[in-house]
PDB file of C-alpha atoms in Angstrom:
ATOM      1  CA  MET A   1      -0.284   0.251   0.127  1.00 51.00           C
ATOM      2  CA  ARG A   2       1.235   3.122  -0.917  1.00 56.00           C
ATOM      3  CA  PRO A   3       1.713   5.953   1.345  1.00 55.00           C
ATOM      4  CA  PRO A   4      -0.346   8.930   0.764  1.00 55.00           C
ATOM      5  CA  SER A   5       1.125  12.200  -1.034  1.00 53.00           C
ATOM      6  CA  LYS A   6       1.849  15.452   0.745  1.00 54.00           C
ATOM      7  CA  PRO A   7      -0.236  18.141  -0.159  1.00 52.00           C
ATOM      8  CA  ALA A   8       1.234  20.323  -2.003  1.00 51.00           C
ATOM      9  CA  SER A   9       2.431  23.838  -0.845  1.00 50.00           C
ATOM     10  CA  ARG A  10       0.846  26.811  -0.885  1.00 51.00           C
ATOM     11  CA  GLY A  11       3.215  28.245  -3.238  1.00 48.00           C
ATOM     12  CA  GLN A  12       3.185  25.518  -5.581  1.00 51.00           C
ATOM     13  CA  ARG A  13      -0.899  24.877  -5.345  1.00 53.00           C
ATOM     14  CA  PHE A  14      -1.307  28.188  -6.705  1.00 48.00           C
ATOM     15  CA  THR A  15       1.591  29.040  -8.885  1.00 51.00           C
ATOM     16  CA  PRO A  16       0.160  29.559 -12.219  1.00 52.00           C
ATOM     17  CA  GLU A  17       1.188  27.508 -15.928  1.00 55.00           C
ATOM     18  CA  ALA A  18       4.128  28.943 -18.205  1.00 53.00           C
ATOM     19  CA  PRO A  19       2.483  30.826 -21.245  1.00 52.00           C
ATOM     20  CA  ARG A  20       2.198  29.111 -23.903  1.00 55.00           C
ATOM     21  CA  ALA A  21       3.912  30.134 -27.359  1.00 50.00           C
ATOM     22  CA  PRO A  22       2.062  32.098 -29.694  1.00 54.00           C
ATOM     23  CA  ARG A  23       0.473  30.173 -32.776  1.00 55.00           C
ATOM     24  CA  VAL A  24       2.086  31.958 -35.284  1.00 56.00           C
ATOM     25  CA  LEU A  25       2.157  29.865 -37.700  1.00 58.00           C
ATOM     26  CA  GLY A  26      -1.286  29.286 -37.213  1.00 62.00           C
ATOM     27  CA  ARG A  27      -1.952  32.857 -37.823  1.00 63.00           C
ATOM     28  CA  ALA A  28       0.033  32.896 -41.038  1.00 61.00           C
ATOM     29  CA  VAL A  29      -2.079  30.154 -42.533  1.00 60.00           C
ATOM     30  CA  VAL A  30      -5.014  31.793 -42.333  1.00 58.00           C
ATOM     31  CA  LEU A  31      -4.395  35.171 -42.859  1.00 58.00           C
ATOM     32  CA  LEU A  32      -2.966  33.688 -46.587  1.00 59.00           C
ATOM     33  CA  THR A  33      -5.720  31.741 -46.823  1.00 61.00           C
ATOM     34  CA  ALA A  34      -8.022  34.619 -46.339  1.00 58.00           C
ATOM     35  CA  LEU A  35      -5.483  36.736 -48.886  1.00 55.00           C
ATOM     36  CA  GLY A  36      -6.287  33.777 -51.537  1.00 58.00           C
ATOM     37  CA  LEU A  37      -9.886  33.814 -51.166  1.00 52.00           C
ATOM     38  CA  THR A  38      -9.860  37.717 -51.641  1.00 58.00           C
ATOM     39  CA  ALA A  39      -7.945  37.068 -55.100  1.00 52.00           C
ATOM     40  CA  PHE A  40      -9.392  34.232 -55.765  1.00 49.00           C
ATOM     41  CA  GLY A  41     -12.713  36.573 -55.634  1.00 53.00           C
ATOM     42  CA  PHE A  42     -11.186  40.000 -57.008  1.00 44.00           C
ATOM     43  CA  GLN A  43     -10.237  37.527 -60.526  1.00 50.00           C
ATOM     44  CA  GLN A  44     -13.906  36.593 -60.191  1.00 46.00           C
ATOM     45  CA  LEU A  45     -15.330  39.644 -60.216  1.00 41.00           C
ATOM     46  CA  TRP A  46     -13.143  40.496 -63.072  1.00 40.00           C
ATOM     47  CA  HIS A  47     -13.978  37.623 -65.167  1.00 42.00           C
ATOM     48  CA  LEU A  48     -17.345  38.687 -64.725  1.00 42.00           C
ATOM     49  CA  TRP A  49     -16.117  42.201 -65.474  1.00 40.00           C
ATOM     50  CA  GLN A  50     -14.366  41.064 -68.541  1.00 44.00           C
ATOM     51  CA  GLN A  51     -18.050  38.904 -70.184  1.00 48.00           C
ATOM     52  CA  LEU A  52     -20.598  41.790 -69.880  1.00 43.00           C
ATOM     53  CA  PRO A  53     -21.368  42.537 -73.343  1.00 49.00           C
ATOM     54  CA  GLY A  54     -19.743  45.906 -73.459  1.00 54.00           C
ATOM     55  CA  ASN A  55     -16.760  44.996 -72.100  1.00 56.00           C
ATOM     56  CA  GLN A  56     -17.025  42.206 -75.296  1.00 55.00           C
ATOM     57  CA  VAL A  57     -17.625  44.635 -77.594  1.00 66.00           C
ATOM     58  CA  LYS A  58     -14.783  46.652 -76.608  1.00 66.00           C
ATOM     59  CA  ARG A  59     -12.129  44.002 -77.673  1.00 70.00           C
ATOM     60  CA  ILE A  60     -13.658  43.726 -81.729  1.00 79.00           C
ATOM     61  CA  ASP A  61     -11.176  44.736 -84.343  1.00 81.00           C
ATOM     62  CA  TRP A  62     -13.421  45.734 -86.165  1.00 78.00           C
ATOM     63  CA  LYS A  63     -11.940  46.277 -89.456  1.00 88.00           C
ATOM     64  CA  ALA A  64     -11.105  42.851 -89.482  1.00 87.00           C
ATOM     65  CA  VAL A  65     -15.394  42.352 -88.736  1.00 86.00           C
ATOM     66  CA  ARG A  66     -15.618  44.155 -92.052  1.00 88.00           C
ATOM     67  CA  GLN A  67     -13.413  41.508 -93.583  1.00 91.00           C
ATOM     68  CA  ALA A  68     -14.865  38.915 -92.422  1.00 90.00           C
ATOM     69  CA  ARG A  69     -18.096  40.414 -94.100  1.00 89.00           C
ATOM     70  CA  ALA A  70     -16.882  40.713 -97.860  1.00 90.00           C
ATOM     71  CA  GLY A  71     -16.282  36.876 -97.134  1.00 93.00           C
ATOM     72  CA  LEU A  72     -19.480  35.897 -96.780  1.00 94.00           C
ATOM     73  CA  THR A  73     -21.495  33.758 -99.463  1.00 95.00           C
ATOM     74  CA  GLY A  74     -24.698  32.663-100.671  1.00 96.00           C
ATOM     75  CA  THR A  75     -28.388  34.438 -98.694  1.00 97.00           C
ATOM     76  CA  ALA A  76     -26.221  35.738 -96.318  1.00 97.00           C
ATOM     77  CA  ARG A  77     -24.134  38.210 -98.328  1.00 97.00           C
ATOM     78  CA  GLU A  78     -27.376  38.654-100.543  1.00 97.00           C
ATOM     79  CA  GLY A  79     -28.862  39.830 -97.151  1.00 97.00           C
ATOM     80  CA  LEU A  80     -25.912  42.382 -96.914  1.00 96.00           C
ATOM     81  CA  LEU A  81     -26.356  43.418 -99.707  1.00 97.00           C
ATOM     82  CA  LEU A  82     -29.903  44.584 -99.208  1.00 97.00           C
ATOM     83  CA  VAL A  83     -29.048  46.208 -96.290  1.00 96.00           C
ATOM     84  CA  VAL A  84     -26.195  48.894 -97.347  1.00 96.00           C
ATOM     85  CA  ASN A  85     -28.938  49.355-100.080  1.00 97.00           C
ATOM     86  CA  ALA A  86     -31.219  49.806 -97.556  1.00 97.00           C
ATOM     87  CA  GLU A  87     -28.869  52.023 -95.205  1.00 95.00           C
ATOM     88  CA  ARG A  88     -28.054  53.756 -98.346  1.00 97.00           C
ATOM     89  CA  PHE A  89     -31.425  54.791 -98.784  1.00 97.00           C
ATOM     90  CA  THR A  90     -31.755  56.320 -95.478  1.00 96.00           C
ATOM     91  CA  ALA A  91     -28.563  58.637 -95.853  1.00 97.00           C
ATOM     92  CA  ALA A  92     -30.057  59.752 -99.151  1.00 97.00           C
ATOM     93  CA  TRP A  93     -33.687  60.146 -97.269  1.00 96.00           C
ATOM     94  CA  GLN A  94     -31.492  62.800 -94.698  1.00 96.00           C
ATOM     95  CA  ARG A  95     -29.461  64.119 -97.407  1.00 96.00           C
ATOM     96  CA  ARG A  96     -26.544  62.659 -96.233  1.00 96.00           C
ATOM     97  CA  ALA A  97     -25.496  61.581 -99.376  1.00 97.00           C
ATOM     98  CA  ASP A  98     -26.583  62.391-102.807  1.00 97.00           C
ATOM     99  CA  VAL A  99     -29.747  60.402-104.265  1.00 97.00           C
ATOM    100  CA  ASN A 100     -28.411  59.910-107.648  1.00 97.00           C
ATOM    101  CA  ALA A 101     -25.184  58.663-106.652  1.00 97.00           C
ATOM    102  CA  VAL A 102     -27.237  56.212-104.518  1.00 97.00           C
ATOM    103  CA  ILE A 103     -29.914  55.210-106.883  1.00 97.00           C
ATOM    104  CA  ASP A 104     -26.479  54.050-109.761  1.00 97.00           C
ATOM    105  CA  GLU A 105     -24.902  52.232-106.744  1.00 97.00           C
ATOM    106  CA  VAL A 106     -28.389  49.955-105.716  1.00 97.00           C
ATOM    107  CA  ARG A 107     -28.309  49.070-109.575  1.00 97.00           C
ATOM    108  CA  ALA A 108     -24.833  47.885-109.396  1.00 97.00           C
ATOM    109  CA  ARG A 109     -25.729  45.512-107.147  1.00 97.00           C
ATOM    110  CA  LEU A 110     -28.510  44.262-108.404  1.00 96.00           C
ATOM    111  CA  PRO A 111     -26.709  41.440-110.274  1.00 96.00           C
ATOM    112  CA  GLU A 112     -26.012  39.459-107.405  1.00 96.00           C
ATOM    113  CA  LEU A 113     -29.338  39.692-105.855  1.00 97.00           C
ATOM    114  CA  ARG A 114     -30.068  36.807-107.597  1.00 95.00           C
ATOM    115  CA  HIS A 115     -32.633  34.708-105.115  1.00 96.00           C
ATOM    116  CA  THR A 116     -34.787  37.926-105.092  1.00 96.00           C
ATOM    117  CA  GLN A 117     -36.259  40.859-106.113  1.00 95.00           C
ATOM    118  CA  LEU A 118     -36.165  43.233-103.376  1.00 95.00           C
ATOM    119  CA  GLY A 119     -33.338  45.192-104.631  1.00 96.00           C
ATOM    120  CA  ARG A 120     -35.475  45.712-107.440  1.00 94.00           C
ATOM    121  CA  LEU A 121     -37.721  47.180-105.666  1.00 94.00           C
ATOM    122  CA  GLN A 122     -35.642  49.615-103.840  1.00 96.00           C
ATOM    123  CA  VAL A 123     -34.790  51.070-106.883  1.00 96.00           C
ATOM    124  CA  PRO A 124     -38.531  53.005-107.750  1.00 94.00           C
ATOM    125  CA  ALA A 125     -38.347  54.115-103.752  1.00 96.00           C
ATOM    126  CA  LEU A 126     -34.971  55.775-104.562  1.00 97.00           C
ATOM    127  CA  THR A 127     -36.925  57.234-107.785  1.00 96.00           C
ATOM    128  CA  LEU A 128     -39.798  58.590-105.918  1.00 96.00           C
ATOM    129  CA  LEU A 129     -37.128  59.684-103.549  1.00 97.00           C
ATOM    130  CA  ARG A 130     -35.704  61.801-106.272  1.00 97.00           C
ATOM    131  CA  LEU A 131     -38.984  63.110-107.937  1.00 96.00           C
ATOM    132  CA  GLN A 132     -39.951  64.313-105.053  1.00 95.00           C
ATOM    133  CA  ARG A 133     -36.761  66.321-104.088  1.00 94.00           C
ATOM    134  CA  ASP A 134     -36.639  67.859-108.171  1.00 95.00           C
ATOM    135  CA  GLY A 135     -40.197  68.891-107.335  1.00 95.00           C
ATOM    136  CA  VAL A 136     -41.438  67.117-110.698  1.00 95.00           C
ATOM    137  CA  PRO A 137     -45.411  67.264-110.798  1.00 93.00           C
ATOM    138  CA  ARG A 138     -47.197  63.763-109.135  1.00 90.00           C
ATOM    139  CA  GLU A 139     -49.029  62.877-112.208  1.00 89.00           C
ATOM    140  CA  GLN A 140     -45.266  62.194-114.076  1.00 92.00           C
ATOM    141  CA  TRP A 141     -44.241  59.964-111.262  1.00 92.00           C
ATOM    142  CA  TRP A 142     -46.135  56.735-112.888  1.00 91.00           C
ATOM    143  CA  PRO A 143     -44.417  57.080-116.313  1.00 91.00           C
ATOM    144  CA  THR A 144     -41.032  57.227-114.269  1.00 93.00           C
ATOM    145  CA  VAL A 145     -41.874  54.189-112.273  1.00 90.00           C
ATOM    146  CA  ARG A 146     -43.698  51.550-114.596  1.00 90.00           C
ATOM    147  CA  PRO A 147     -40.658  50.514-115.924  1.00 90.00           C
ATOM    148  CA  HIS A 148     -38.654  49.566-112.428  1.00 89.00           C
ATOM    149  CA  VAL A 149     -41.882  48.125-111.369  1.00 86.00           C
ATOM    150  CA  ASP A 150     -43.636  45.715-114.461  1.00 85.00           C
ATOM    151  CA  GLY A 151     -43.323  42.301-112.928  1.00 82.00           C
ATOM    152  CA  LEU A 152     -42.831  42.183-109.515  1.00 84.00           C
ATOM    153  CA  GLU A 153     -46.555  42.595-108.247  1.00 76.00           C
ATOM    154  CA  ASN A 154     -46.170  38.825-107.510  1.00 79.00           C
ATOM    155  CA  ALA A 155     -42.092  38.791-107.316  1.00 88.00           C
ATOM    156  CA  ASP A 156     -40.371  37.015-104.611  1.00 92.00           C
ATOM    157  CA  PHE A 157     -39.204  39.835-102.108  1.00 93.00           C
ATOM    158  CA  SER A 158     -36.694  37.583 -99.460  1.00 95.00           C
ATOM    159  CA  HIS A 159     -35.085  40.310 -97.363  1.00 95.00           C
ATOM    160  CA  PHE A 160     -32.641  37.062 -95.610  1.00 96.00           C
ATOM    161  CA  LEU A 161     -31.578  38.723 -92.682  1.00 95.00           C
ATOM    162  CA  PRO A 162     -32.455  35.487 -90.204  1.00 94.00           C
ATOM    163  CA  GLU A 163     -29.646  33.997 -93.208  1.00 96.00           C
ATOM    164  CA  LEU A 164     -27.323  37.192 -92.187  1.00 95.00           C
ATOM    165  CA  PHE A 165     -28.128  37.625 -87.916  1.00 93.00           C
ATOM    166  CA  GLU A 166     -26.979  33.726 -88.366  1.00 94.00           C
ATOM    167  CA  ALA A 167     -23.657  34.880 -90.091  1.00 95.00           C
ATOM    168  CA  GLU A 168     -23.114  37.778 -88.012  1.00 93.00           C
ATOM    169  CA  THR A 169     -22.948  35.769 -85.215  1.00 92.00           C
ATOM    170  CA  ALA A 170     -20.719  33.115 -86.295  1.00 93.00           C
ATOM    171  CA  ILE A 171     -18.534  36.153 -87.087  1.00 91.00           C
ATOM    172  CA  TYR A 172     -18.775  37.743 -83.179  1.00 88.00           C
ATOM    173  CA  ARG A 173     -17.960  33.947 -82.204  1.00 89.00           C
ATOM    174  CA  GLY A 174     -14.900  33.385 -84.058  1.00 88.00           C
ATOM    175  CA  PHE A 175     -14.002  36.756 -82.616  1.00 84.00           C
ATOM    176  CA  GLY A 176     -14.756  35.407 -79.164  1.00 83.00           C
ATOM    177  CA  LEU A 177     -17.645  36.824 -77.960  1.00 84.00           C
ATOM    178  CA  THR A 178     -20.088  34.445 -75.781  1.00 84.00           C
ATOM    179  CA  PRO A 179     -22.902  32.966 -77.526  1.00 84.00           C
ATOM    180  CA  GLY A 180     -26.020  35.222 -76.091  1.00 83.00           C
ATOM    181  CA  ALA A 181     -23.012  38.421 -77.359  1.00 83.00           C
ATOM    182  CA  ALA A 182     -22.308  37.274 -80.350  1.00 83.00           C
ATOM    183  CA  ARG A 183     -26.352  36.552 -80.709  1.00 87.00           C
ATOM    184  CA  ARG A 184     -27.570  40.174 -79.495  1.00 84.00           C
ATOM    185  CA  LEU A 185     -24.945  42.143 -81.338  1.00 84.00           C
ATOM    186  CA  PRO A 186     -26.232  41.806 -84.907  1.00 85.00           C
ATOM    187  CA  LEU A 187     -29.810  43.496 -83.820  1.00 84.00           C
ATOM    188  CA  SER A 188     -27.741  46.476 -82.671  1.00 80.00           C
ATOM    189  CA  THR A 189     -25.959  46.917 -85.394  1.00 79.00           C
ATOM    190  CA  ILE A 190     -28.023  45.583 -88.379  1.00 85.00           C
ATOM    191  CA  GLY A 191     -31.589  46.652 -86.273  1.00 80.00           C
ATOM    192  CA  ALA A 192     -34.448  47.052 -89.011  1.00 87.00           C
ATOM    193  CA  PRO A 193     -33.357  48.835 -91.912  1.00 92.00           C
ATOM    194  CA  HIS A 194     -36.114  48.398 -94.334  1.00 94.00           C
ATOM    195  CA  GLY A 195     -38.898  50.284 -92.327  1.00 93.00           C
ATOM    196  CA  PRO A 196     -37.464  53.907 -93.193  1.00 95.00           C
ATOM    197  CA  TRP A 197     -37.415  53.036 -97.245  1.00 95.00           C
ATOM    198  CA  LEU A 198     -40.600  50.925 -97.410  1.00 94.00           C
ATOM    199  CA  GLU A 199     -42.605  53.056 -95.586  1.00 95.00           C
ATOM    200  CA  PHE A 200     -41.257  55.394 -97.713  1.00 96.00           C
ATOM    201  CA  LEU A 201     -42.558  53.318-101.004  1.00 94.00           C
ATOM    202  CA  VAL A 202     -45.721  52.480 -99.634  1.00 92.00           C
ATOM    203  CA  ALA A 203     -46.637  56.284 -98.728  1.00 93.00           C
ATOM    204  CA  GLU A 204     -45.748  57.652-102.458  1.00 92.00           C
ATOM    205  CA  LEU A 205     -47.272  54.748-104.177  1.00 90.00           C
ATOM    206  CA  GLY A 206     -50.518  55.435-102.620  1.00 90.00           C
ATOM    207  CA  ALA A 207     -50.031  58.887-103.838  1.00 90.00           C
ATOM    208  CA  VAL A 208     -49.160  57.361-106.990  1.00 90.00           C
ATOM    209  CA  GLU A 209     -52.606  55.968-107.155  1.00 90.00           C
ATOM    210  CA  GLN A 210     -54.661  58.161-105.784  1.00 89.00           C
ATOM    211  CA  GLU A 211     -53.051  60.476-108.735  1.00 89.00           C
ATOM    212  CA  ARG A 212     -54.132  58.043-110.833  1.00 89.00           C
ATOM    213  CA  ARG A 213     -57.573  57.737-109.816  1.00 89.00           C
ATOM    214  CA  THR A 214     -58.464  61.248-110.451  1.00 89.00           C
ATOM    215  CA  ALA A 215     -57.012  61.398-113.336  1.00 87.00           C
ATOM    216  CA  GLY A 216     -59.230  58.341-114.565  1.00 88.00           C
ATOM    217  CA  ASP A 217     -56.148  56.183-115.169  1.00 87.00           C
ATOM    218  CA  VAL A 218     -57.546  53.201-113.363  1.00 87.00           C
ATOM    219  CA  LEU A 219     -55.059  49.927-114.749  1.00 85.00           C
ATOM    220  CA  ALA A 220     -52.396  52.044-113.465  1.00 83.00           C
ATOM    221  CA  ALA A 221     -54.411  53.381-110.215  1.00 83.00           C
ATOM    222  CA  GLU A 222     -55.055  49.234-109.569  1.00 86.00           C
ATOM    223  CA  ALA A 223     -51.203  48.043-110.653  1.00 82.00           C
ATOM    224  CA  GLY A 224     -49.726  50.735-108.022  1.00 81.00           C
ATOM    225  CA  ALA A 225     -52.259  49.211-105.339  1.00 83.00           C
ATOM    226  CA  ARG A 226     -50.933  46.142-106.012  1.00 82.00           C
ATOM    227  CA  LEU A 227     -47.504  46.648-105.537  1.00 80.00           C
ATOM    228  CA  ALA A 228     -48.181  48.391-102.055  1.00 79.00           C
ATOM    229  CA  ARG A 229     -49.968  45.972-100.895  1.00 78.00           C
TER     230      ARG A 229
END
């Protein structure tokens, strides 16, 4: 049987433990981890910032885009030519371009528009604009316009905008844009280009129709009405 141990003296009983060494290594690991997470967060924010559509567009080489457009073929190219014609009409309508020069440009592009007659319809729209600008009396408009519209009542007026949008989307995807940004961008760069000249043509054909009816030329009035419809 072991003898009972002696009780600790008062000094021994209340002597505090020696302080532990600070955990420098553990704190350093926590600090480095926090810094790493912060850096990762900034990296993710920077990536998201770079992926915003506006910032993606800023990085586009527009000269290269124009070169890619010049290489379009098939109906996508026809759609592009029709858009160019429409934009040139708007420029002439807004007096930013000479209407006679624009008529020559549009006519020069007609041989490439093999799958649609919409280009031929853009010529009388420009012709009507020129007659209006020159102050030609309205009763003289139909004889000038008629040679450009004969046989167009039942023609194919395809605009090929869907094909052009798909081709433009592929071009922007090739320059690194995300699928969403690449698909939205053509809506802003191309938009709805055919509205101005079509609205002008229909309005002026309506005026020509009314003038021809007043003059008793019912056949010409009906021809103009069919074309407008």
